[in-house]
Coordinates of N, CA and C in Angstrom, one line a residue:
M1 N -60.6 -101.7 22.1 CA -60.6 -102.7 22.3 C -60.9 -101.8 23.0
L2 N -62.0 -102.3 24.2 CA -62.3 -102.2 25.9 C -60.9 -102.7 26.5
P3 N -61.2 -101.3 27.3 CA -60.2 -102.4 28.1 C -60.2 -103.7 29.0
E4 N -59.7 -104.1 30.0 CA -59.8 -104.8 31.1 C -60.1 -104.6 32.6
A5 N -59.3 -103.6 31.6 CA -59.7 -102.5 33.4 C -61.7 -102.2 34.2
G6 N -61.5 -101.5 35.6 CA -62.3 -102.0 35.8 C -62.2 -100.5 36.4
R7 N -61.5 -100.1 37.4 CA -61.7 -98.7 37.6 C -60.2 -97.3 36.5
I8 N -60.4 -97.0 36.4 CA -60.4 -96.1 35.0 C -59.9 -94.8 35.6
V9 N -58.6 -94.2 35.8 CA -58.3 -92.5 36.3 C -57.6 -92.0 34.9
F10 N -58.4 -91.1 35.0 CA -57.6 -90.1 33.9 C -57.2 -88.8 34.6
L11 N -55.2 -88.9 34.3 CA -54.3 -87.4 34.9 C -54.1 -87.4 34.0
G12 N -54.2 -85.6 34.0 CA -53.8 -84.6 33.3 C -54.6 -83.5 33.5
D13 N -53.9 -82.3 32.0 CA -54.2 -80.6 32.9 C -55.4 -80.1 32.8
S14 N -56.1 -79.0 32.2 CA -57.5 -78.5 32.6 C -57.9 -79.0 31.8
I15 N -57.6 -79.6 30.5 CA -57.9 -80.6 28.7 C -58.3 -82.1 30.1
T16 N -58.2 -81.8 30.9 CA -58.7 -83.2 31.0 C -59.6 -82.7 32.3
A17 N -59.2 -81.4 33.1 CA -59.9 -81.6 34.2 C -61.3 -81.2 34.0
D18 N -60.9 -80.1 32.8 CA -62.8 -79.9 32.1 C -63.4 -81.1 31.9
G19 N -63.1 -82.6 31.5 CA -64.6 -83.3 31.8 C -64.7 -84.0 30.0
K20 N -64.5 -82.9 29.1 CA -65.3 -83.4 28.1 C -64.4 -85.0 27.5
Y21 N -63.9 -85.1 26.6 CA -63.6 -86.2 26.9 C -63.3 -87.1 27.6
V22 N -62.9 -86.9 28.5 CA -63.1 -88.1 29.7 C -64.9 -88.7 30.0
E23 N -66.1 -87.3 29.2 CA -67.1 -88.1 29.3 C -67.9 -89.4 27.8
Y24 N -67.1 -88.5 26.9 CA -67.4 -89.2 25.7 C -66.4 -90.4 26.0
V25 N -65.0 -90.6 26.9 CA -64.8 -92.2 26.2 C -66.4 -93.1 27.7
E26 N -66.0 -91.8 28.4 CA -67.2 -93.3 29.4 C -68.5 -93.7 28.6
T27 N -69.2 -92.3 28.2 CA -70.0 -93.4 26.5 C -69.8 -94.2 25.9
V28 N -68.6 -93.9 25.5 CA -68.2 -94.7 23.9 C -68.9 -96.5 25.1
L29 N -67.8 -96.4 26.3 CA -67.6 -97.2 27.1 C -69.3 -97.8 27.7
L30 N -70.0 -97.5 27.7 CA -71.6 -97.1 28.4 C -72.5 -98.4 26.9
A31 N -72.2 -97.7 25.4 CA -72.7 -97.7 24.9 C -72.1 -99.3 23.6
R32 N -70.8 -99.6 24.6 CA -70.1 -100.6 23.2 C -70.5 -101.6 24.5
S33 N -70.0 -101.7 25.3 CA -69.7 -102.3 26.8 C -70.7 -103.1 27.5
P34 N -71.0 -104.2 27.9 CA -72.3 -104.7 28.9 C -71.5 -104.0 30.1
K35 N -69.9 -103.8 30.6 CA -69.6 -104.6 31.2 C -69.6 -102.1 32.2
R36 N -69.4 -102.2 34.0 CA -69.9 -100.7 33.7 C -68.2 -100.2 34.3
Y37 N -67.2 -99.7 34.3 CA -66.1 -99.2 33.6 C -66.5 -97.8 35.6
E38 N -65.5 -98.1 36.3 CA -65.5 -96.6 37.5 C -64.6 -95.7 36.9
I39 N -65.1 -95.2 35.9 CA -64.0 -93.3 36.0 C -63.6 -92.4 36.8
I40 N -62.3 -92.4 37.5 CA -62.5 -90.5 38.1 C -61.6 -89.9 37.3
D41 N -62.0 -89.4 37.0 CA -61.2 -87.7 36.7 C -60.7 -86.6 37.3
L42 N -59.3 -87.3 37.5 CA -57.9 -86.4 38.8 C -57.3 -84.9 37.5
G43 N -57.7 -84.4 36.0 CA -57.1 -83.6 36.0 C -56.7 -82.2 37.0
L44 N -56.6 -82.1 36.9 CA -55.8 -80.9 37.7 C -55.2 -79.7 36.6
S45 N -55.4 -78.4 36.7 CA -55.6 -77.7 36.0 C -54.9 -77.2 35.9
S46 N -53.7 -77.1 35.2 CA -52.2 -76.3 34.7 C -50.6 -76.8 35.1
E47 N -51.7 -78.6 35.4 CA -50.8 -79.8 35.4 C -49.6 -79.4 35.3
T48 N -48.1 -80.2 34.9 CA -47.6 -80.8 33.6 C -46.4 -82.3 34.7
V49 N -46.4 -83.0 33.7 CA -45.5 -84.5 34.5 C -44.1 -83.8 34.8
S50 N -44.2 -82.9 33.9 CA -42.8 -82.4 34.1 C -42.0 -82.0 34.9
G51 N -43.4 -81.3 35.8 CA -42.4 -80.5 36.9 C -41.5 -78.8 36.0
L52 N -41.9 -78.7 35.9 CA -41.6 -77.7 34.6 C -42.7 -76.4 35.2
S53 N -42.3 -75.3 35.2 CA -43.1 -73.8 35.2 C -42.9 -72.8 34.8
E54 N -43.0 -71.8 33.9 CA -43.0 -70.7 33.8 C -42.2 -69.8 34.8
D55 N -41.6 -69.0 34.1 CA -41.7 -67.3 35.5 C -42.8 -66.3 34.6
G56 N -43.2 -66.2 36.5 CA -44.5 -65.3 36.5 C -45.8 -66.1 36.2
H57 N -45.8 -67.6 35.9 CA -47.0 -68.4 36.7 C -48.7 -68.2 36.6
A58 N -49.4 -67.7 36.4 CA -50.6 -67.2 37.3 C -50.1 -65.9 38.4
G59 N -49.5 -64.7 37.5 CA -49.7 -64.0 37.2 C -48.0 -63.9 38.7
G60 N -47.5 -64.7 38.9 CA -46.3 -64.9 39.7 C -46.9 -65.5 41.4
K61 N -47.9 -65.8 41.0 CA -48.5 -66.1 42.3 C -48.3 -67.4 42.9
F62 N -47.9 -68.6 41.7 CA -47.6 -69.8 42.2 C -47.2 -70.3 40.9
P63 N -46.3 -71.6 41.3 CA -45.7 -72.4 39.6 C -46.7 -73.4 39.7
R64 N -46.0 -73.7 38.2 CA -47.1 -74.7 37.8 C -47.1 -76.3 39.4
P65 N -48.4 -76.8 39.2 CA -48.1 -78.1 39.8 C -48.3 -78.7 39.0
D66 N -47.1 -79.6 40.1 CA -46.1 -80.7 39.5 C -46.6 -82.4 39.7
L67 N -47.7 -83.0 38.8 CA -48.2 -84.2 39.1 C -47.4 -85.2 39.9
H68 N -46.0 -85.3 39.6 CA -45.1 -86.0 41.1 C -45.6 -85.5 43.0
E69 N -45.6 -84.4 42.9 CA -46.4 -84.3 44.3 C -47.5 -84.8 45.2
R70 N -48.1 -85.1 43.7 CA -49.2 -86.3 44.5 C -49.8 -87.8 43.7
L71 N -48.7 -87.9 42.7 CA -49.1 -88.8 42.0 C -49.2 -90.6 43.0
T72 N -48.4 -90.4 43.8 CA -48.5 -91.9 44.4 C -50.2 -91.6 45.5
R73 N -49.8 -90.2 46.3 CA -51.2 -90.8 46.9 C -51.9 -90.9 46.3
A74 N -52.8 -90.0 45.0 CA -52.9 -90.5 43.7 C -54.0 -91.8 43.9
L75 N -52.3 -92.3 43.6 CA -53.0 -94.0 42.6 C -52.7 -95.2 43.8
D76 N -52.5 -94.4 45.8 CA -52.5 -94.6 46.3 C -54.2 -95.2 46.9
K77 N -55.0 -94.3 46.7 CA -56.5 -94.0 47.0 C -57.1 -93.6 46.0
T78 N -56.8 -94.1 45.0 CA -57.8 -94.6 43.8 C -57.4 -96.1 43.7
K79 N -57.0 -96.8 43.4 CA -56.2 -98.1 43.3 C -56.9 -98.5 42.5
P80 N -56.6 -97.8 40.8 CA -57.3 -98.2 39.7 C -56.6 -99.5 38.9
Q81 N -56.9 -100.3 37.8 CA -56.6 -100.8 37.4 C -55.9 -100.3 36.5
L82 N -56.3 -99.7 35.7 CA -56.2 -98.6 34.2 C -55.8 -97.0 34.6
V83 N -54.4 -96.1 34.2 CA -53.9 -94.4 33.8 C -54.2 -94.0 33.0
V84 N -55.1 -93.0 32.7 CA -55.1 -92.8 30.9 C -54.5 -91.4 31.4
A85 N -52.9 -91.2 30.7 CA -52.1 -89.9 31.3 C -52.6 -89.3 29.5
C86 N -52.3 -87.2 29.6 CA -52.4 -86.5 28.6 C -52.0 -85.1 29.3
Y87 N -50.3 -86.0 29.2 CA -49.4 -84.5 29.0 C -48.7 -83.7 27.2
G88 N -48.5 -83.0 28.0 CA -47.3 -82.4 26.5 C -47.6 -81.1 27.1
M89 N -49.4 -80.4 26.7 CA -49.7 -78.7 26.5 C -48.8 -78.5 27.2
N90 N -48.2 -77.9 28.6 CA -48.1 -77.2 29.6 C -46.9 -77.3 30.0
D91 N -46.2 -78.6 29.1 CA -45.0 -79.1 29.6 C -43.4 -78.5 28.9
G92 N -44.3 -78.3 27.8 CA -43.0 -77.5 27.0 C -42.7 -75.8 27.8
I93 N -43.9 -75.7 28.5 CA -44.3 -73.9 29.3 C -44.5 -73.4 28.0
Y94 N -45.5 -73.7 26.3 CA -45.2 -72.5 25.6 C -43.7 -72.0 24.9
H95 N -42.9 -72.2 25.4 CA -41.7 -72.0 24.7 C -41.6 -73.0 23.1
P96 N -40.1 -72.4 22.3 CA -39.8 -73.1 21.7 C -38.5 -74.9 22.2
Y97 N -39.3 -75.2 21.1 CA -38.5 -76.3 21.4 C -36.8 -76.8 22.3
S98 N -36.8 -77.4 23.5 CA -35.6 -76.9 24.3 C -35.3 -78.9 23.7
D99 N -34.3 -79.5 24.1 CA -33.4 -80.9 25.2 C -34.3 -80.3 25.9
E100 N -33.6 -79.6 26.6 CA -33.9 -80.0 28.2 C -35.3 -79.4 29.3
R101 N -35.7 -79.2 27.9 CA -37.1 -78.8 28.7 C -38.3 -80.8 28.0
F102 N -37.8 -81.0 27.2 CA -38.1 -82.2 26.4 C -36.9 -83.0 27.3
G103 N -36.2 -83.1 27.6 CA -35.6 -83.8 28.8 C -36.7 -84.8 29.9
K104 N -37.2 -83.1 30.7 CA -38.0 -83.1 32.1 C -39.3 -83.6 31.9
Y105 N -39.3 -84.2 30.1 CA -41.1 -84.7 29.9 C -41.5 -86.3 29.9
E106 N -39.8 -86.2 29.3 CA -39.6 -87.8 28.7 C -39.4 -88.1 30.7
S107 N -38.2 -87.8 30.8 CA -38.3 -88.5 32.8 C -39.3 -88.2 33.1
G108 N -40.5 -87.3 32.6 CA -41.6 -87.4 34.3 C -42.3 -88.3 34.0
M109 N -42.2 -88.3 32.1 CA -43.6 -89.4 32.1 C -42.5 -90.8 32.2
G110 N -41.1 -90.7 32.5 CA -40.8 -92.5 33.3 C -40.9 -92.8 34.6
D111 N -40.6 -91.7 35.4 CA -41.3 -91.8 36.5 C -42.6 -91.8 36.7
L112 N -43.4 -92.0 35.7 CA -45.9 -91.5 35.6 C -45.2 -93.1 35.7
R113 N -44.7 -93.7 35.3 CA -44.8 -94.9 35.2 C -44.3 -96.0 35.3
R114 N -43.7 -95.7 36.7 CA -42.4 -96.5 36.9 C -43.8 -97.2 38.1
E115 N -44.3 -95.6 39.0 CA -45.2 -95.2 39.7 C -45.8 -96.5 39.3
A116 N -46.8 -96.6 38.5 CA -48.0 -97.3 38.1 C -47.9 -99.0 38.0
S117 N -46.3 -98.7 37.3 CA -45.8 -100.5 37.7 C -46.0 -101.1 38.9
A118 N -45.3 -100.4 39.2 CA -44.3 -100.5 40.5 C -46.2 -101.1 41.4
R119 N -47.5 -101.0 40.7 CA -48.8 -101.4 41.8 C -49.2 -102.2 41.0
G120 N -48.0 -102.2 39.7 CA -49.4 -103.8 38.9 C -50.6 -102.6 37.8
I121 N -50.6 -101.6 37.7 CA -51.8 -100.5 37.5 C -50.9 -100.7 35.4
A122 N -51.6 -100.6 34.9 CA -51.6 -100.2 33.2 C -51.8 -99.2 32.9
V123 N -50.7 -98.1 31.9 CA -51.1 -97.3 31.6 C -51.5 -96.8 30.2
T124 N -51.8 -96.3 29.4 CA -52.2 -95.3 28.8 C -51.5 -94.0 28.1
H125 N -51.4 -94.1 27.1 CA -51.3 -92.5 26.9 C -51.2 -91.4 25.5
L126 N -51.8 -90.7 26.2 CA -52.7 -89.2 24.9 C -51.6 -88.3 24.5
T127 N -51.2 -88.7 23.6 CA -50.0 -87.0 22.9 C -51.4 -86.1 22.9
P128 N -50.7 -85.3 23.1 CA -51.2 -83.6 23.2 C -51.8 -83.6 22.7
P129 N -53.0 -82.8 23.2 CA -54.1 -82.5 22.2 C -53.4 -80.8 20.6
V130 N -53.9 -80.2 20.6 CA -53.6 -78.8 19.3 C -53.1 -77.9 19.9
F131 N -51.8 -77.0 19.8 CA -51.8 -75.9 19.9 C -52.2 -75.2 18.2
D132 N -53.6 -73.5 18.7 CA -53.3 -73.2 18.0 C -53.6 -71.9 17.7
P133 N -52.8 -70.8 17.0 CA -52.4 -69.8 17.1 C -53.2 -69.0 16.4
V134 N -54.5 -69.4 15.7 CA -55.1 -68.8 14.3 C -56.4 -68.0 15.5
P135 N -56.9 -69.3 16.8 CA -57.9 -66.8 16.8 C -57.3 -66.5 17.8
I136 N -55.8 -66.7 18.6 CA -54.8 -65.8 19.0 C -54.0 -65.2 18.4
K137 N -53.8 -64.5 17.7 CA -53.1 -64.9 16.8 C -52.2 -63.5 17.1
D138 N -53.2 -61.9 18.0 CA -52.2 -61.0 17.9 C -51.5 -61.6 19.8
K139 N -51.9 -63.0 20.1 CA -51.3 -63.0 21.0 C -50.2 -64.3 21.9
V140 N -49.8 -64.1 20.7 CA -48.5 -65.2 20.6 C -47.1 -64.2 19.9
L141 N -46.0 -65.0 20.3 CA -45.2 -64.2 20.1 C -43.9 -65.0 19.2
P142 N -43.1 -64.7 17.8 CA -42.4 -65.3 17.1 C -41.1 -65.9 17.5
A143 N -40.5 -67.0 16.8 CA -38.9 -67.2 17.3 C -37.6 -66.6 17.7
G144 N -37.3 -66.3 18.0 CA -35.9 -66.1 18.9 C -36.0 -64.8 19.4
L145 N -36.2 -65.2 20.7 CA -37.3 -64.1 21.4 C -36.3 -65.4 23.1
D146 N -36.0 -63.8 23.9 CA -34.4 -64.1 24.9 C -36.1 -64.6 26.4
A147 N -37.1 -64.3 26.0 CA -38.6 -63.9 26.8 C -39.2 -65.4 26.2
Y148 N -40.5 -65.6 26.5 CA -41.6 -65.9 26.0 C -42.3 -65.8 27.5
P149 N -43.7 -64.2 27.4 CA -44.5 -64.2 28.1 C -45.4 -64.4 28.0
K150 N -46.1 -64.6 26.4 CA -46.8 -65.2 26.1 C -46.9 -66.5 25.0
P151 N -47.8 -67.4 24.4 CA -47.2 -68.4 23.6 C -45.8 -68.1 22.5
F152 N -45.1 -69.0 21.9 CA -44.9 -69.2 21.5 C -45.1 -69.0 19.9
V153 N -44.9 -68.8 18.7 CA -46.9 -68.9 17.1 C -46.4 -70.6 17.1
G154 N -45.0 -70.5 17.2 CA -44.6 -72.0 17.5 C -45.5 -73.8 17.6
Y155 N -45.5 -73.2 18.6 CA -45.7 -74.2 19.7 C -46.2 -75.5 19.7
D156 N -47.3 -75.6 18.5 CA -47.9 -76.6 17.6 C -46.7 -77.8 17.6
E157 N -45.7 -77.3 16.6 CA -44.4 -77.7 17.2 C -44.1 -79.2 17.9
V158 N -44.1 -77.7 18.7 CA -43.1 -78.5 19.9 C -44.1 -79.4 20.5
L159 N -45.2 -79.6 20.8 CA -45.8 -81.2 20.8 C -46.2 -82.2 19.8
G160 N -45.9 -81.5 18.7 CA -46.0 -82.3 17.2 C -45.0 -83.4 18.1
R161 N -43.9 -82.6 18.5 CA -42.2 -82.9 18.6 C -42.8 -84.7 20.3
Y162 N -43.2 -84.2 21.2 CA -43.4 -84.7 21.8 C -44.6 -86.1 21.8
G163 N -45.5 -86.1 21.5 CA -45.9 -86.9 20.9 C -46.1 -88.2 20.2
A164 N -44.6 -87.7 19.0 CA -44.1 -88.5 17.7 C -42.9 -88.7 19.3
W165 N -43.0 -88.4 19.6 CA -41.4 -89.5 20.8 C -42.3 -91.0 21.8
L166 N -43.7 -90.2 21.8 CA -44.4 -91.0 22.9 C -44.7 -91.7 21.7
Q167 N -45.2 -92.0 20.4 CA -45.9 -93.1 19.7 C -44.2 -93.4 18.6
R168 N -42.8 -92.8 18.9 CA -41.5 -93.9 19.4 C -41.4 -95.0 20.0
M169 N -42.5 -94.3 21.6 CA -42.2 -95.6 22.2 C -43.5 -96.4 22.4
A170 N -44.2 -96.3 21.8 CA -45.1 -97.6 21.8 C -44.4 -98.4 20.2
D171 N -43.4 -98.0 19.7 CA -42.7 -98.9 18.5 C -42.3 -99.5 19.6
S172 N -40.8 -98.7 20.2 CA -40.0 -99.5 20.6 C -39.8 -100.5 22.1
E173 N -41.5 -100.3 23.4 CA -41.2 -99.6 24.3 C -42.7 -100.7 24.7
K174 N -43.3 -101.2 23.5 CA -44.6 -101.4 23.8 C -45.7 -100.6 24.3
W175 N -45.0 -98.8 25.1 CA -46.6 -98.2 25.3 C -47.8 -98.0 24.5
V176 N -48.5 -98.1 25.3 CA -49.7 -98.0 24.3 C -50.2 -96.7 24.6
V177 N -50.2 -95.9 23.4 CA -50.5 -94.6 22.8 C -52.0 -94.3 22.0
V178 N -52.6 -93.0 22.3 CA -53.3 -93.0 21.8 C -52.8 -91.6 20.9
D179 N -52.9 -91.1 19.6 CA -53.0 -90.0 18.9 C -53.9 -88.7 18.5
I180 N -53.6 -88.5 20.4 CA -54.8 -87.6 19.4 C -54.1 -85.9 18.9
H181 N -53.0 -85.5 19.1 CA -52.9 -84.5 18.1 C -53.0 -85.2 16.5
G182 N -52.3 -85.9 15.6 CA -51.9 -86.2 14.6 C -53.3 -86.2 14.1
A183 N -55.3 -86.8 14.9 CA -55.7 -86.7 14.5 C -56.5 -85.3 14.7
M184 N -56.5 -84.7 15.8 CA -57.2 -83.0 15.7 C -56.6 -82.3 14.5
T185 N -54.6 -82.4 13.7 CA -54.3 -82.1 13.4 C -55.0 -82.3 12.2
K186 N -54.9 -83.3 11.9 CA -55.7 -84.3 10.8 C -57.3 -83.3 10.2
A187 N -57.8 -83.1 11.1 CA -59.4 -82.9 11.0 C -59.3 -81.5 11.7
L188 N -58.8 -80.7 12.2 CA -57.9 -79.5 11.2 C -58.2 -78.4 10.2
D189 N -57.2 -79.3 9.4 CA -56.3 -79.3 8.0 C -57.9 -79.4 6.8
E190 N -58.4 -80.4 7.2 CA -60.3 -80.8 6.9 C -61.1 -79.2 7.3
K191 N -61.4 -79.1 8.3 CA -62.2 -77.9 8.5 C -61.7 -76.6 7.5
R192 N -60.4 -76.2 7.4 CA -59.5 -74.9 7.1 C -60.0 -75.2 6.1
K193 N -60.3 -76.2 5.2 CA -60.9 -76.1 3.7 C -61.6 -75.2 3.3
A194 N -62.7 -75.5 4.2 CA -63.0 -74.5 3.6 C -63.8 -73.5 4.5
D195 N -63.4 -73.3 6.2 CA -62.7 -71.9 6.7 C -61.6 -71.8 7.5
P196 N -61.2 -71.0 6.7 CA -59.2 -70.5 7.5 C -59.7 -69.7 8.6
A197 N -60.5 -70.1 9.3 CA -60.8 -69.4 10.4 C -61.4 -69.9 11.5
F198 N -61.6 -71.2 11.3 CA -61.8 -72.6 12.1 C -60.9 -72.7 12.6
T199 N -61.6 -72.7 14.5 CA -60.6 -73.5 15.4 C -61.4 -74.7 15.6
F200 N -61.0 -75.5 17.0 CA -61.3 -76.6 17.6 C -61.6 -75.5 19.4
A201 N -60.2 -74.2 19.5 CA -60.4 -74.0 20.6 C -59.2 -72.3 20.5
R202 N -60.8 -71.5 20.9 CA -60.8 -70.0 20.9 C -59.9 -69.6 21.8
D203 N -59.0 -70.5 22.3 CA -57.9 -70.2 23.5 C -56.9 -70.1 23.1
G204 N -56.8 -71.5 21.7 CA -55.8 -71.9 21.0 C -55.4 -73.0 22.3
V205 N -55.3 -73.8 23.5 CA -55.7 -74.4 23.9 C -56.7 -75.9 24.4
H206 N -57.7 -74.3 24.4 CA -58.6 -75.6 25.7 C -59.9 -76.3 24.4
P207 N -59.7 -77.2 24.1 CA -60.7 -78.3 22.9 C -62.1 -77.5 23.4
N208 N -63.1 -77.7 21.9 CA -64.7 -77.0 22.9 C -65.0 -79.0 22.6
A209 N -66.3 -78.4 22.3 CA -67.4 -79.9 22.4 C -66.9 -80.7 20.8
E210 N -66.8 -80.0 20.1 CA -65.9 -80.7 19.2 C -64.8 -81.4 18.3
G211 N -64.2 -80.3 19.2 CA -62.5 -80.9 18.9 C -61.9 -82.0 20.0
T212 N -63.2 -82.4 21.3 CA -63.0 -83.7 21.9 C -63.5 -84.0 22.0
G213 N -64.4 -84.2 21.0 CA -65.1 -85.5 20.4 C -65.1 -86.4 19.3

């Protein structure tokens, strides 16, 4: 399905700001449609939709950016017909699952949709990409700790729960959701049948060109 929109804004964290998957989407649109879309990448490194930030982020210099601090300005200045939103990787702040943190993610997504809807802007959600502890096995921490100055080894399960909620919203509320997490998990599992050390993200977070393709 090709979007009817003419101007498409991508919102997200550093994975979106990196631009790889945005370029792939633009290439597909160029190849499959005579229509020419205006693509604007407004990804911002470290950003969350939940407004959360872990203690000591960026060495204690500043908290994670909150999408809602800039959302109104971004939508009013760019005036898109469609927003593609990819959040989640930073929203659990690399800790084990918590209902409180998930509630902030849920609320933040609702606020994003209300801001967009008030302007007649459609929203497509991307589930979070995979968090891969394999290439950073010496830099992750086990469950049951009081603090997580390093990522929780099972953080991908947290992202899976966030993605599953988005898919439930697609079923119950007719949200448009693309399951990036499921597709990456399936591809990663297949690759590891031949190479157990294979990864799409050497730092565990940011997918390489193959991972975003």
